[in-house]
Amino acid sequence: MTSIDDLLRPDLRGRSPYGAPQLDVPVKLNTNENSHPLPDEVAADIEKALASVVRGLNRYPDRDAAGLRADLAAYLGHGLDVSRVWAANGSNEILQQLLQAFGGPGRVALGFTPAYSMHPIIAAATGTRWVDGRREADFDIDPAHAAAQIAEHRPDVVFLCSPNNPTGTALRPDVLAVVLEAAPGLVVVDEAYAEFAREGTKSALTLLPGRERLVVTRTMSKAFAFAGARLGYLAADPAVVDALQLVRLPYHLSALTQAAARAALAHAGVLLSTVDEIKRQRDRMVTALTGLGLPVVPSDANFVLFGGLADSRAVWRSLVDRGVLIRDVGLDGWLRVTAGTAAEVDAFLTAITAVVAALPVSESGA
Ligand SMILES: *Cc1c(COP(=O)(O)O)cnc(C)c1O
């Protein structure tokens, strides 16, 4: 008898779905959400906006989401307009549409590992061959090494992630310049955490004029505290936006999503007011973890990657036992923790201090 597994595309057999554990623990610092709930004034306006479209839900929404895209362009600035901005259900859908249009069977995508784990997963789902590009030992990308890898693999799509998840550091401008020069195809800079970058960090948006193969993706899931709404977007040349129309599903963004996102964007200033506090908590974790003798990667994001753990799995488990869920990103010896509220960070620091103190001296490795 034919099993479902026999019917599945051979290139998908044996793969596992994306799966950050959604455990029911008091302190959840594992998926880089913004821990601060929406302020009342913003919530009230979103409720009003949703109410205003409910009776029209018998009709399909604006397929082009033109109003929302104009609002996103205005938020980004840099002279962008509707023709250069595209939106979808999370930046994951944006990335999927990019690979549906520019990747696919017979095509190659390359990213520099460790980076966002969804890049290779979406590549696989779209039948795009994935190449694991290499970073240096300190997680940095060396420009010459990057150019050599691109020359070797001639990828149709290169993924860069800045600030990089899971390491946290923003891309060096010279790396982006070299990659843009070396890459024969699309260069996608995933800027999901751009709003948390340290002062002086330049967004790839500044490089867009005149570079039609550069794509910058953003999301409202992190700094905007809007992960549950699912709204991601990109800025690129109008030709890229046009190409995505060939693969996007008609009416992919519901009228509810469009209305909620526009109402939220009208309060961008209020929503982003938690960013400074989150950065303070991030920097507090960097200082405290360093004080525990653990190596910490410099962070431009709302999370911190720390190492020096002989058995990072066991440390992760001990933290869960203490009610604190952080992320095992599959990097031996390292764990990633989101910068939450002051109370959540207190809970994490108390727990990690106890866990590290209980480690056998030879095992702390730091
Ligand atoms: C969280 C994250 C995203 C966001 O995905 P959404 O689908 O917009 O929620 C995108 N890229 C990176 C690197 C991320 O860490």
PDB file of N, CA and C and ligand atoms in Angstrom, residues 31-32 89-93 95 116 119 161 165 190 192-193 218-222 227 230-232, ligand 1:
ATOM      1  N   THR A  31      11.779  33.295  21.698  1.00  0.00           N
ATOM      2  CA  THR A  31      11.499  33.569  20.281  1.00  0.00           C
ATOM      3  C   THR A  31      11.632  35.044  19.910  1.00  0.00           C
ATOM      4  N   ASN A  32      12.329  35.804  20.757  1.00  0.00           N
ATOM      5  CA  ASN A  32      12.664  37.198  20.421  1.00  0.00           C
ATOM      6  C   ASN A  32      11.448  38.088  20.187  1.00  0.00           C
ATOM      7  N   ASN A  89       2.186  38.150   5.100  1.00  0.00           N
ATOM      8  CA  ASN A  89       1.902  37.621   6.438  1.00  0.00           C
ATOM      9  C   ASN A  89       3.201  37.208   7.129  1.00  0.00           C
ATOM     10  N   GLY A  90       3.885  38.165   7.696  1.00  0.00           N
ATOM     11  CA  GLY A  90       5.180  37.902   8.309  1.00  0.00           C
ATOM     12  C   GLY A  90       6.277  37.979   7.267  1.00  0.00           C
ATOM     13  N   SER A  91       7.502  38.301   7.715  1.00  0.00           N
ATOM     14  CA  SER A  91       8.581  38.349   6.729  1.00  0.00           C
ATOM     15  C   SER A  91       8.918  36.950   6.251  1.00  0.00           C
ATOM     16  N   ASN A  92       8.477  35.926   6.985  1.00  0.00           N
ATOM     17  CA  ASN A  92       8.661  34.564   6.471  1.00  0.00           C
ATOM     18  C   ASN A  92       7.934  34.368   5.146  1.00  0.00           C
ATOM     19  N   GLU A  93       6.731  34.925   5.029  1.00  0.00           N
ATOM     20  CA  GLU A  93       6.019  34.802   3.754  1.00  0.00           C
ATOM     21  C   GLU A  93       6.722  35.619   2.671  1.00  0.00           C
ATOM     22  N   LEU A  95       9.946  36.084   2.512  1.00  0.00           N
ATOM     23  CA  LEU A  95      11.105  35.286   2.103  1.00  0.00           C
ATOM     24  C   LEU A  95      10.672  34.140   1.197  1.00  0.00           C
ATOM     25  N   TYR A 116      19.630  32.933  10.327  1.00  0.00           N
ATOM     26  CA  TYR A 116      18.231  32.613  10.611  1.00  0.00           C
ATOM     27  C   TYR A 116      17.887  31.212  10.090  1.00  0.00           C
ATOM     28  N   HIS A 119      15.793  30.469   6.817  1.00  0.00           N
ATOM     29  CA  HIS A 119      16.264  30.659   5.435  1.00  0.00           C
ATOM     30  C   HIS A 119      16.443  29.308   4.728  1.00  0.00           C
ATOM     31  N   CYS A 161      21.851  38.484   7.135  1.00  0.00           N
ATOM     32  CA  CYS A 161      20.918  38.755   8.217  1.00  0.00           C
ATOM     33  C   CYS A 161      21.592  39.777   9.120  1.00  0.00           C
ATOM     34  N   ASN A 165      20.598  36.856  13.417  1.00  0.00           N
ATOM     35  CA  ASN A 165      20.006  35.906  14.343  1.00  0.00           C
ATOM     36  C   ASN A 165      20.627  34.546  14.030  1.00  0.00           C
ATOM     37  N   ASP A 190      18.079  40.474   5.577  1.00  0.00           N
ATOM     38  CA  ASP A 190      16.987  40.279   6.530  1.00  0.00           C
ATOM     39  C   ASP A 190      17.264  41.180   7.738  1.00  0.00           C
ATOM     40  N   ALA A 192      15.220  41.980  10.345  1.00  0.00           N
ATOM     41  CA  ALA A 192      14.116  41.815  11.308  1.00  0.00           C
ATOM     42  C   ALA A 192      14.361  42.587  12.607  1.00  0.00           C
ATOM     43  N   TYR A 193      15.639  42.782  12.954  1.00  0.00           N
ATOM     44  CA  TYR A 193      15.969  43.402  14.244  1.00  0.00           C
ATOM     45  C   TYR A 193      16.566  44.800  14.092  1.00  0.00           C
ATOM     46  N   ARG A 218      11.926  43.428   6.375  1.00  0.00           N
ATOM     47  CA  ARG A 218      11.660  43.905   7.734  1.00  0.00           C
ATOM     48  C   ARG A 218      10.426  43.190   8.271  1.00  0.00           C
ATOM     49  N   THR A 219      10.126  43.388   9.548  1.00  0.00           N
ATOM     50  CA  THR A 219       8.944  42.769  10.142  1.00  0.00           C
ATOM     51  C   THR A 219       8.381  43.654  11.247  1.00  0.00           C
ATOM     52  N   MET A 220       7.086  43.489  11.506  1.00  0.00           N
ATOM     53  CA  MET A 220       6.490  44.141  12.670  1.00  0.00           C
ATOM     54  C   MET A 220       6.464  43.190  13.868  1.00  0.00           C
ATOM     55  N   SER A 221       7.075  42.011  13.723  1.00  0.00           N
ATOM     56  CA  SER A 221       7.000  40.995  14.783  1.00  0.00           C
ATOM     57  C   SER A 221       7.882  41.296  15.990  1.00  0.00           C
ATOM     58  N   LYS A 222       8.909  42.103  15.833  1.00  0.00           N
ATOM     59  CA  LYS A 222       9.877  42.253  16.913  1.00  0.00           C
ATOM     60  C   LYS A 222       9.744  43.622  17.576  1.00  0.00           C
ATOM     61  N   ALA A 227       3.924  40.464  16.738  1.00  0.00           N
ATOM     62  CA  ALA A 227       4.186  39.127  16.181  1.00  0.00           C
ATOM     63  C   ALA A 227       2.901  38.356  15.891  1.00  0.00           C
ATOM     64  N   ARG A 230       1.111  39.011  12.370  1.00  0.00           N
ATOM     65  CA  ARG A 230       1.771  38.491  11.174  1.00  0.00           C
ATOM     66  C   ARG A 230       1.870  39.562  10.089  1.00  0.00           C
ATOM     67  N   LEU A 231       2.850  40.411  10.194  1.00  0.00           N
ATOM     68  CA  LEU A 231       3.038  41.418   9.151  1.00  0.00           C
ATOM     69  C   LEU A 231       4.522  41.637   8.910  1.00  0.00           C
ATOM     70  N   GLY A 232       4.957  41.230   7.723  1.00  0.00           N
ATOM     71  CA  GLY A 232       6.336  41.456   7.315  1.00  0.00           C
ATOM     72  C   GLY A 232       6.331  42.235   6.016  1.00  0.00           C
TER      73      GLY A 232
HETATM   74  C1  LIG B   1      11.890  36.712  13.899  1.00  0.00           C
HETATM   75  C2  LIG B   1      12.574  36.819  12.581  1.00  0.00           C
HETATM   76  C3  LIG B   1      11.850  37.113  11.433  1.00  0.00           C
HETATM   77  C4  LIG B   1      10.403  37.416  11.584  1.00  0.00           C
HETATM   78  O1  LIG B   1       9.569  36.598  10.942  1.00  0.00           O
HETATM   79  P1  LIG B   1       8.048  37.036  10.834  1.00  0.00           P
HETATM   80  O2  LIG B   1       7.540  36.033   9.881  1.00  0.00           O
HETATM   81  O3  LIG B   1       8.030  38.430  10.296  1.00  0.00           O
HETATM   82  O4  LIG B   1       7.450  36.948  12.204  1.00  0.00           O
HETATM   83  C5  LIG B   1      12.505  37.263  10.233  1.00  0.00           C
HETATM   84  N1  LIG B   1      13.844  37.134  10.163  1.00  0.00           N
HETATM   85  C6  LIG B   1      14.572  36.869  11.250  1.00  0.00           C
HETATM   86  C7  LIG B   1      16.037  36.807  11.140  1.00  0.00           C
HETATM   87  C8  LIG B   1      13.961  36.679  12.482  1.00  0.00           C
HETATM   88  O5  LIG B   1      14.693  36.381  13.557  1.00  0.00           O
END
